[in-house]
Coordinates of N, CA and C in Angstrom, one line a residue:
Chain A
R1 N 123.3 117.4 97.5 CA 123.4 116.7 98.8 C 122.9 115.3 98.7
K2 N 123.6 114.4 99.2 CA 123.2 113.0 99.1 C 121.9 112.8 99.9
E3 N 121.0 111.9 99.5 CA 119.8 111.7 100.1 C 119.9 111.0 101.5
V4 N 120.8 110.0 101.5 CA 121.0 109.2 102.7 C 122.6 109.1 102.9
E5 N 123.1 109.6 103.9 CA 124.5 109.6 104.1 C 124.9 108.7 105.4
Q6 N 125.9 107.9 105.2 CA 126.3 107.1 106.3 C 127.8 107.2 106.5
D7 N 128.3 106.9 107.7 CA 129.7 106.7 108.0 C 130.3 105.7 107.0
P8 N 131.3 106.1 106.3 CA 131.8 105.2 105.3 C 132.4 103.9 105.8
G9 N 132.9 103.9 107.0 CA 133.6 102.7 107.5 C 134.9 102.5 106.7
P10 N 135.5 101.3 106.8 CA 135.0 100.2 107.5 C 135.3 100.3 109.0
F11 N 134.5 99.6 109.8 CA 134.6 99.5 111.2 C 135.2 98.1 111.5
N12 N 136.4 98.1 112.1 CA 137.0 96.8 112.5 C 137.0 96.8 114.0
V13 N 136.2 95.8 114.5 CA 136.1 95.8 116.0 C 136.4 94.3 116.5
P14 N 136.8 94.2 117.7 CA 136.9 92.8 118.3 C 135.6 92.3 118.7
E15 N 135.5 91.0 118.8 CA 134.3 90.4 119.3 C 133.9 90.9 120.7
G16 N 132.7 91.1 120.9 CA 132.2 91.7 122.2 C 132.2 93.2 122.3
A17 N 132.7 93.8 121.3 CA 132.7 95.3 121.3 C 131.3 95.8 121.0
T18 N 131.1 97.1 121.4 CA 129.9 97.8 121.1 C 130.3 98.8 119.9
V19 N 129.4 98.8 118.9 CA 129.7 99.7 117.8 C 128.5 100.4 117.4
A20 N 128.7 101.7 117.0 CA 127.5 102.5 116.6 C 127.7 103.1 115.2
F21 N 126.6 103.0 114.5 CA 126.5 103.6 113.1 C 125.6 104.7 113.1
N22 N 125.9 105.7 112.3 CA 125.1 106.9 112.2 C 124.7 107.1 110.7
C23 N 123.6 107.8 110.6 CA 123.0 108.1 109.2 C 122.3 109.4 109.3
T24 N 122.4 110.2 108.2 CA 121.5 111.3 108.1 C 120.8 111.3 106.8
Y25 N 119.6 111.8 106.7 CA 118.8 111.8 105.5 C 118.4 113.3 105.2
S26 N 118.2 113.5 103.9 CA 118.0 114.9 103.5 C 116.5 115.3 103.3
N27 N 115.7 114.3 103.0 CA 114.3 114.6 102.7 C 113.4 114.6 104.0
S28 N 113.0 115.8 104.4 CA 112.2 115.9 105.7 C 110.9 115.2 105.6
A29 N 110.4 114.9 104.3 CA 109.2 114.2 104.2 C 109.3 112.7 104.4
S30 N 110.4 112.2 104.7 CA 110.6 110.8 105.0 C 109.8 110.4 106.1
Q31 N 109.1 109.2 106.0 CA 108.2 108.8 107.0 C 108.6 107.5 107.7
S32 N 109.3 106.6 107.0 CA 109.7 105.4 107.6 C 111.1 105.1 107.4
F33 N 111.7 104.4 108.3 CA 113.2 104.3 108.4 C 113.5 102.9 108.8
F34 N 114.6 102.4 108.2 CA 115.0 101.0 108.4 C 116.5 100.9 108.4
W35 N 117.0 99.8 109.1 CA 118.3 99.4 108.9 C 118.2 98.0 108.2
Y36 N 119.0 97.9 107.1 CA 119.1 96.6 106.4 C 120.5 96.1 106.6
R37 N 120.7 94.9 106.4 CA 122.0 94.3 106.5 C 122.3 93.6 105.1
Q38 N 123.5 93.8 104.6 CA 123.8 93.1 103.3 C 125.1 92.4 103.4
D39 N 125.1 91.1 103.2 CA 126.3 90.4 103.2 C 126.9 90.5 101.8
C40 N 128.2 90.2 101.7 CA 128.9 90.4 100.4 C 128.2 89.7 99.2
R41 N 127.9 90.5 98.2 CA 127.2 89.9 97.0 C 125.9 89.2 97.2
K42 N 125.2 89.6 98.3 CA 123.9 89.1 98.6 C 122.9 90.2 98.6
E43 N 121.6 89.8 98.8 CA 120.5 90.8 98.8 C 120.5 91.5 100.2
P44 N 119.9 92.7 100.2 CA 119.7 93.4 101.5 C 118.6 92.6 102.2
K45 N 118.8 92.5 103.5 CA 117.8 91.9 104.4 C 117.5 92.8 105.5
L46 N 116.2 92.9 105.8 CA 115.8 93.8 106.9 C 116.3 93.4 108.2
L47 N 117.0 94.4 108.9 CA 117.5 94.1 110.3 C 116.4 94.6 111.2
M48 N 116.0 95.8 111.1 CA 114.9 96.4 111.9 C 114.4 97.7 111.4
S49 N 113.1 97.9 111.7 CA 112.5 99.2 111.4 C 112.9 100.2 112.5
V50 N 112.9 101.4 112.3 CA 113.3 102.4 113.3 C 112.1 103.3 113.6
Y51 N 111.8 103.4 114.8 CA 110.6 104.2 115.2 C 111.1 105.4 116.1
S52 N 110.2 106.4 116.1 CA 110.6 107.7 116.7 C 110.9 107.5 118.2
S53 N 110.3 106.5 118.8 CA 110.5 106.3 120.3 C 111.8 105.5 120.5
G54 N 112.4 105.1 119.4 CA 113.6 104.2 119.6 C 113.1 102.8 119.8
N55 N 113.8 101.8 119.3 CA 113.4 100.5 119.5 C 114.7 99.6 119.6
E56 N 114.4 98.4 120.3 CA 115.5 97.5 120.6 C 115.1 96.1 120.1
D57 N 116.1 95.4 119.6 CA 115.8 94.0 119.2 C 117.1 93.2 119.6
G58 N 117.0 92.6 120.8 CA 118.2 91.9 121.3 C 119.4 92.8 121.5
R59 N 120.4 92.5 120.8 CA 121.7 93.3 120.9 C 121.6 94.6 120.1
F60 N 120.6 94.8 119.3 CA 120.5 95.9 118.4 C 119.5 97.0 118.9
T61 N 120.0 98.2 118.9 CA 119.1 99.3 119.3 C 119.2 100.4 118.2
A62 N 118.0 100.9 117.8 CA 117.9 101.9 116.8 C 117.3 103.1 117.3
Q63 N 117.8 104.3 116.9 CA 117.2 105.6 117.4 C 116.9 106.4 116.2
L64 N 115.9 107.3 116.3 CA 115.6 108.2 115.2 C 115.4 109.6 115.8
N65 N 116.0 110.6 115.2 CA 115.8 112.0 115.6 C 115.3 112.7 114.4
R66 N 114.0 112.9 114.4 CA 113.4 113.6 113.2 C 113.8 115.0 113.0
A67 N 114.0 115.7 114.2 CA 114.4 117.1 114.1 C 115.8 117.3 113.4
S68 N 116.7 116.4 113.8 CA 118.0 116.4 113.2 C 118.1 115.6 111.9
Q69 N 117.1 114.8 111.6 CA 117.1 113.9 110.4 C 118.3 113.0 110.5
Y70 N 118.3 112.3 111.6 CA 119.4 111.5 112.0 C 118.9 110.1 112.6
I71 N 119.6 109.1 112.1 CA 119.2 107.7 112.5 C 120.5 107.0 113.0
S72 N 120.4 106.2 114.0 CA 121.5 105.5 114.5 C 121.2 104.0 114.8
L73 N 122.3 103.2 114.8 CA 122.2 101.8 115.1 C 123.3 101.4 116.0
L74 N 122.9 100.8 117.2 CA 123.9 100.4 118.1 C 123.9 98.9 118.2
I75 N 125.1 98.3 118.1 CA 125.2 96.8 118.2 C 126.1 96.6 119.5
R76 N 125.5 95.9 120.4 CA 126.2 95.5 121.6 C 126.7 94.1 121.5
D77 N 127.8 93.8 122.2 CA 128.4 92.5 122.3 C 128.5 91.8 120.9
S78 N 129.2 92.5 120.0 CA 129.2 92.1 118.6 C 129.8 90.7 118.4
K79 N 129.3 90.0 117.5 CA 129.6 88.6 117.1 C 130.3 88.6 115.8
L80 N 131.1 87.5 115.5 CA 131.7 87.4 114.2 C 130.7 87.4 113.1
S81 N 129.5 86.9 113.4 CA 128.4 86.8 112.4 C 127.8 88.2 112.1
D82 N 128.1 89.2 112.9 CA 127.6 90.5 112.6 C 128.4 91.2 111.5
S83 N 129.5 90.6 111.0 CA 130.3 91.2 110.0 C 129.4 91.2 108.7
A84 N 129.2 92.5 108.2 CA 128.4 92.7 107.0 C 128.4 94.2 106.7
T85 N 127.7 94.6 105.7 CA 127.5 96.0 105.5 C 126.1 96.4 105.9
Y86 N 126.0 97.5 106.7 CA 124.7 97.9 107.3 C 124.2 99.1 106.5
L87 N 123.0 99.0 106.0 CA 122.4 100.0 105.1 C 121.4 100.8 105.8
C88 N 121.5 102.1 105.8 CA 120.5 102.9 106.3 C 119.5 103.2 105.2
V89 N 118.2 103.1 105.5 CA 117.2 103.1 104.4 C 116.0 104.0 104.9
V90 N 115.6 104.9 104.0 CA 114.4 105.7 104.3 C 113.4 105.6 103.2
N91 N 112.1 106.0 103.5 CA 111.0 105.9 102.6 C 110.1 107.0 102.9
I92 N 109.6 107.7 101.9 CA 108.6 108.8 102.1 C 107.3 108.3 102.5
G93 N 107.0 107.0 102.2 CA 105.8 106.3 102.6 C 105.8 105.9 104.0
G94 N 104.7 105.8 104.7 CA 104.6 105.4 106.1 C 104.8 103.9 106.2
Y95 N 104.9 103.5 107.4 CA 105.2 102.0 107.7 C 104.1 101.1 107.1
G96 N 102.9 101.6 107.0 CA 101.8 100.8 106.5 C 101.4 101.2 105.1
G97 N 102.2 102.1 104.5 CA 101.8 102.7 103.2 C 102.1 101.8 102.0
S98 N 101.8 102.2 100.9 CA 101.9 101.4 99.7 C 103.2 101.7 98.9
Q99 N 103.9 102.8 99.2 CA 105.0 103.2 98.5 C 106.2 102.4 99.0
G100 N 106.9 101.8 98.0 CA 108.1 101.0 98.4 C 109.3 101.6 97.8
N101 N 109.3 102.8 97.4 CA 110.5 103.4 96.9 C 111.5 103.7 98.0
L102 N 112.3 102.7 98.3 CA 113.3 102.9 99.4 C 114.5 103.6 98.9
I103 N 115.0 104.5 99.7 CA 116.2 105.2 99.4 C 117.3 104.7 100.3
F104 N 118.3 104.1 99.7 CA 119.4 103.4 100.4 C 120.6 104.4 100.6
G105 N 121.2 104.2 101.8 CA 122.6 104.8 101.9 C 123.6 103.8 101.3
K106 N 124.8 104.3 101.2 CA 125.8 103.4 100.6 C 126.3 102.3 101.5
G107 N 126.0 102.5 102.8 CA 126.3 101.4 103.7 C 127.6 101.6 104.5
T108 N 127.6 101.0 105.6 CA 128.9 101.0 106.4 C 129.3 99.6 106.7
K109 N 130.5 99.3 106.3 CA 131.0 97.9 106.5 C 131.5 97.7 107.9
L110 N 131.1 96.6 108.4 CA 131.5 96.2 109.8 C 132.3 94.9 109.7
S111 N 133.4 94.8 110.3 CA 134.2 93.6 110.3 C 134.5 93.3 111.8
V112 N 134.0 92.2 112.3 CA 134.2 91.8 113.7 C 135.3 90.7 113.7
K113 N 136.3 91.0 114.4 CA 137.5 90.0 114.5 C 137.5 89.2 115.8
P114 N 138.0 88.0 115.7 CA 138.1 87.2 116.9 C 139.0 87.8 118.0
Chain B
E1 N 110.3 79.7 105.2 CA 110.0 81.1 105.1 C 109.8 81.4 103.6
P2 N 108.7 82.1 103.2 CA 108.5 82.4 101.8 C 109.7 83.3 101.3
E3 N 110.0 83.1 100.0 CA 111.1 83.9 99.4 C 110.8 84.3 98.0
V4 N 111.5 85.4 97.6 CA 111.4 85.9 96.2 C 112.5 85.1 95.4
T5 N 112.2 84.6 94.3 CA 113.1 83.8 93.5 C 113.4 84.5 92.2
Q6 N 114.7 84.6 91.9 CA 115.2 85.3 90.7 C 116.0 84.4 89.8
T7 N 115.8 84.5 88.5 CA 116.6 83.8 87.5 C 116.9 84.7 86.4
P8 N 118.1 84.6 85.7 CA 119.2 83.7 86.1 C 119.9 84.4 87.3
S9 N 120.8 83.6 87.9 CA 121.6 84.2 89.0 C 122.7 85.1 88.4
H10 N 123.2 84.7 87.2 CA 124.2 85.5 86.5 C 124.0 85.4 85.0
Q11 N 124.0 86.5 84.3 CA 123.9 86.5 82.9 C 125.0 87.4 82.3
V12 N 125.7 86.9 81.3 CA 126.7 87.6 80.6 C 126.1 87.9 79.2
T13 N 126.2 89.1 78.7 CA 125.6 89.4 77.4 C 126.5 90.4 76.7
Q14 N 126.3 90.5 75.4 CA 127.1 91.5 74.6 C 126.3 92.8 74.6
M15 N 127.0 93.9 74.5 CA 126.4 95.2 74.4 C 125.4 95.3 73.3
G16 N 124.2 95.8 73.5 CA 123.3 95.9 72.4 C 122.2 94.8 72.4
Q17 N 122.5 93.8 73.2 CA 121.6 92.6 73.2 C 120.5 92.9 74.2
E18 N 119.3 92.2 74.0 CA 118.2 92.3 74.9 C 118.4 91.3 76.0
V19 N 118.0 91.7 77.2 CA 118.1 90.8 78.4 C 116.7 90.8 79.1
I20 N 116.3 89.7 79.6 CA 115.1 89.6 80.4 C 115.5 88.9 81.7
L21 N 115.2 89.6 82.8 CA 115.5 89.0 84.1 C 114.1 88.7 84.7
R22 N 114.1 87.5 85.3 CA 112.8 87.0 85.8 C 112.8 86.9 87.4
C23 N 111.6 87.1 87.8 CA 111.4 87.1 89.3 C 110.0 86.4 89.6
V24 N 110.0 85.6 90.6 CA 108.8 85.0 91.2 C 108.6 85.6 92.6
P25 N 107.7 86.6 92.7 CA 107.5 87.2 94.0 C 106.8 86.2 95.0
I26 N 106.7 86.6 96.2 CA 106.0 85.8 97.2 C 104.6 85.8 96.8
S27 N 103.9 84.6 97.0 CA 102.6 84.4 96.3 C 101.5 85.3 96.7
N28 N 101.4 85.8 98.0 CA 100.3 86.6 98.4 C 100.7 88.1 98.4
H29 N 101.9 88.4 97.8 CA 102.3 89.8 97.7 C 101.7 90.5 96.4
L30 N 101.4 91.8 96.5 CA 100.8 92.4 95.4 C 101.6 93.6 94.9
Y31 N 102.6 94.0 95.6 CA 103.5 95.1 95.2 C 104.8 94.5 94.8
F32 N 105.4 94.9 93.6 CA 106.6 94.3 93.1 C 107.6 95.5 92.7
Y33 N 108.8 95.2 92.9 CA 109.8 96.2 92.6 C 111.1 95.6 92.0
W34 N 111.8 96.5 91.2 CA 113.1 96.2 90.8 C 114.1 97.3 91.3
Y35 N 115.2 96.8 91.9 CA 116.3 97.7 92.3 C 117.5 97.2 91.6
R36 N 118.5 98.1 91.5 CA 119.8 97.6 91.0 C 120.9 98.1 91.9
Q37 N 122.1 97.4 91.9 CA 123.2 97.8 92.6 C 124.5 97.6 91.8
I38 N 125.0 98.7 91.3 CA 126.3 98.6 90.6 C 127.4 98.3 91.6
L39 N 128.3 97.5 91.2 CA 129.4 97.0 92.1 C 130.0 98.2 92.9
G40 N 130.0 98.1 94.2 CA 130.6 99.1 95.1 C 129.7 100.3 95.3
Q41 N 128.5 100.3 94.7 CA 127.6 101.5 94.9 C 126.4 101.1 95.7
K42 N 125.6 102.1 95.9 CA 124.4 101.9 96.7 C 123.3 101.2 95.9
V43 N 122.3 100.6 96.6 CA 121.2 100.0 96.0 C 120.3 101.1 95.5
E44 N 119.8 101.1 94.3 CA 119.0 102.1 93.7 C 117.7 101.6 93.2
F45 N 116.6 102.4 93.5 CA 115.3 102.0 93.1 C 115.1 102.2 91.5
L46 N 114.5 101.3 90.9 CA 114.2 101.4 89.5 C 112.7 101.6 89.2
V47 N 111.9 100.7 89.7 CA 110.5 100.7 89.4 C 109.6 100.0 90.4
S48 N 108.4 100.4 90.6 CA 107.5 99.7 91.4 C 106.2 99.4 90.5
F49 N 105.5 98.3 90.9 CA 104.5 97.8 90.0 C 103.4 97.3 90.9
Y50 N 102.1 97.7 90.6 CA 101.0 97.3 91.4 C 99.8 97.3 90.5
N51 N 98.9 96.3 90.7 CA 97.7 96.2 89.9 C 97.9 96.3 88.4
N52 N 98.9 95.6 88.0 CA 99.3 95.4 86.6 C 99.7 96.7 85.9
E53 N 100.2 97.6 86.7 CA 100.8 98.8 86.0 C 101.9 99.4 86.9
I54 N 102.8 100.2 86.3 CA 103.9 100.8 87.0 C 103.3 101.9 87.9
S55 N 103.7 101.9 89.1 CA 103.2 102.9 90.1 C 104.2 104.0 90.3
E56 N 105.5 103.7 90.2 CA 106.5 104.7 90.3 C 107.7 104.2 89.5
K57 N 108.5 105.1 89.0 CA 109.8 104.7 88.4 C 110.8 105.8 88.6
S58 N 112.0 105.5 88.6 CA 113.1 106.4 88.8 C 113.6 106.9 87.4
E59 N 114.5 107.9 87.5 CA 115.0 108.4 86.3 C 116.0 107.4 85.6
I60 N 116.4 106.4 86.3 CA 117.2 105.4 85.7 C 116.4 104.6 84.8
F61 N 115.1 104.4 85.1 CA 114.2 103.5 84.3 C 113.8 104.2 83.1
D62 N 114.6 104.3 82.1 CA 114.3 105.0 80.9 C 113.6 104.1 79.8
D63 N 113.5 104.5 78.6 CA 112.8 103.7 77.6 C 113.4 102.4 77.3
Q64 N 114.7 102.2 77.7 CA 115.3 100.9 77.5 C 114.8 99.8 78.4
F65 N 114.1 100.2 79.4 CA 113.6 99.3 80.4 C 112.1 99.1 80.3
S66 N 111.7 97.9 80.6 CA 110.3 97.7 80.7 C 110.0 96.5 81.7
V67 N 108.9 96.5 82.3 CA 108.5 95.4 83.2 C 107.2 94.9 82.8
E68 N 107.0 93.6 83.2 CA 105.8 92.9 82.8 C 105.5 91.8 83.8
R69 N 104.2 91.6 84.0 CA 103.7 90.5 84.8 C 102.9 89.6 83.8
P70 N 103.6 88.7 83.1 CA 103.0 88.0 82.0 C 102.0 86.9 82.5
D71 N 102.1 86.5 83.7 CA 101.1 85.5 84.2 C 100.9 85.8 85.7
G72 N 100.3 84.9 86.4 CA 100.0 85.1 87.8 C 101.2 85.0 88.8
S73 N 102.4 84.6 88.2 CA 103.5 84.4 89.2 C 104.7 85.1 88.8
N74 N 105.0 85.3 87.5 CA 106.3 85.9 87.1 C 106.2 87.4 87.0
F75 N 107.3 88.1 87.3 CA 107.5 89.5 87.2 C 108.8 89.7 86.5
T76 N 108.8 90.3 85.3 CA 110.1 90.4 84.5 C 110.5 91.8 84.3
L77 N 111.9 91.9 84.2 CA 112.5 93.2 83.8 C 113.2 93.0 82.5
K78 N 112.9 93.8 81.5 CA 113.5 93.7 80.2 C 114.4 94.9 79.9
I79 N 115.6 94.6 79.5 CA 116.5 95.7 79.0 C 116.6 95.5 77.5
R80 N 116.2 96.5 76.7 CA 116.1 96.2 75.3 C 117.4 96.2 74.6
S81 N 118.3 97.1 74.9 CA 119.6 97.2 74.2 C 120.6 97.5 75.3
T82 N 121.2 96.5 75.8 CA 122.1 96.7 77.0 C 123.3 97.6 76.7
K83 N 123.7 98.3 77.7 CA 124.9 99.2 77.6 C 125.9 98.6 78.7
L84 N 127.1 99.0 78.5 CA 128.1 98.6 79.5 C 127.7 99.0 80.9
E85 N 127.2 100.2 81.0 CA 126.8 100.7 82.4 C 125.6 100.0 83.0
D86 N 125.0 99.1 82.2 CA 123.9 98.3 82.8 C 124.4 97.2 83.6
S87 N 125.7 96.9 83.6 CA 126.3 95.9 84.4 C 126.0 96.2 85.9
A88 N 125.4 95.3 86.6 CA 125.0 95.5 87.9 C 124.3 94.2 88.5
M89 N 124.0 94.3 89.8 CA 123.1 93.3 90.4 C 121.7 93.8 90.4
Y90 N 120.8 93.1 89.9 CA 119.4 93.5 89.8 C 118.6 92.7 90.8
F91 N 118.0 93.4 91.8 CA 117.2 92.8 92.8 C 115.7 93.0 92.6
C92 N 115.0 91.9 92.6 CA 113.5 92.0 92.6 C 113.1 92.0 94.1
A93 N 112.0 92.7 94.4 CA 111.4 92.7 95.7 C 109.9 92.7 95.7
S94 N 109.3 92.2 96.7 CA 107.8 92.2 96.8 C 107.4 92.6 98.2
K95 N 106.1 93.0 98.2 CA 105.6 93.5 99.5 C 104.1 93.1 99.5
S96 N 103.6 92.8 100.7 CA 102.2 92.5 100.8 C 101.4 93.8 101.0
V97 N 100.1 93.7 100.9 CA 99.3 94.9 101.0 C 99.2 95.4 102.4
S98 N 99.0 94.5 103.3 CA 98.9 94.9 104.7 C 100.2 94.8 105.4
G99 N 100.3 95.3 106.6 CA 101.5 95.2 107.4 C 102.5 96.3 107.1
A100 N 103.6 96.2 107.7 CA 104.6 97.2 107.6 C 105.1 97.3 106.2
N101 N 105.6 98.5 105.9 CA 106.2 98.8 104.6 C 107.5 98.1 104.4
V102 N 107.5 96.8 104.4 CA 108.8 96.1 104.4 C 108.9 95.2 103.2
L103 N 110.0 95.4 102.5 CA 110.2 94.6 101.2 C 111.0 93.4 101.5
T104 N 110.6 92.3 100.8 CA 111.5 91.1 100.8 C 112.2 91.0 99.4
F105 N 113.5 91.0 99.5 CA 114.3 91.0 98.3 C 114.7 89.5 97.9
G106 N 114.8 89.4 96.6 CA 115.3 88.1 96.0 C 116.9 88.2 96.1
A107 N 117.5 87.1 95.8 CA 118.9 87.0 95.9 C 119.7 87.7 94.8
G108 N 118.9 88.2 93.8 CA 119.5 89.0 92.7 C 120.0 88.3 91.5
S109 N 120.0 89.0 90.4 CA 120.6 88.5 89.1 C 121.7 89.4 88.8
R110 N 122.9 88.8 88.6 CA 124.1 89.6 88.3 C 124.1 89.7 86.7
L111 N 124.1 90.9 86.2 CA 124.2 91.1 84.8 C 125.6 91.7 84.4
T112 N 126.2 91.1 83.5 CA 127.5 91.6 83.0 C 127.4 91.8 81.6
V113 N 127.6 93.1 81.2 CA 127.5 93.5 79.8 C 129.0 93.7 79.2
L114 N 129.3 93.0 78.2 CA 130.6 93.1 77.6 C 130.7 93.9 76.3

């Protein structure tokens, strides 16, 4: 079983659309959760951490369901600049811990069209 | 904004040759990492380094790989005898001691083994 699984995509949406990405993880010992964004042939960049209570950052909302081992990302009012690959990432270390062994999903590609 | 710097951006080498990839982490960071991403695949953890020693390594990080912090600023990844399957993007990352378990990635070094 893959450690972090994501919708394969690609998601092709018009500007202004709302799009949701899902992710499941296999290791129940996972303690911290993130969404990263990766542009073509670039490095991953942190989009947001994901907390149990759910959290929002502008147009982006992340949810975590520990019981189902499920993470989601919602993007509202999508922009052309949101076009990228979105990586679901988990870590068995806590948010303030020392372990940086991040487990990445393969990513979901988003293409926002005019 | 502080950044992680990697050199070279692209290296082409012959199979069997030694390669050294260099990284300058963010100056006040103390945890250092190497990840790799084969084209079209997920980002994979290789090794983490703290207090001048390896703290974790993956099964990918076999005897052909080594890491070193030769001075106060550089962090290097050496591949002793490159194989075709070592062709990938190699990302260096660093993390501070305090704060969230968030890594800052460099722009990557693309290694092509012929």
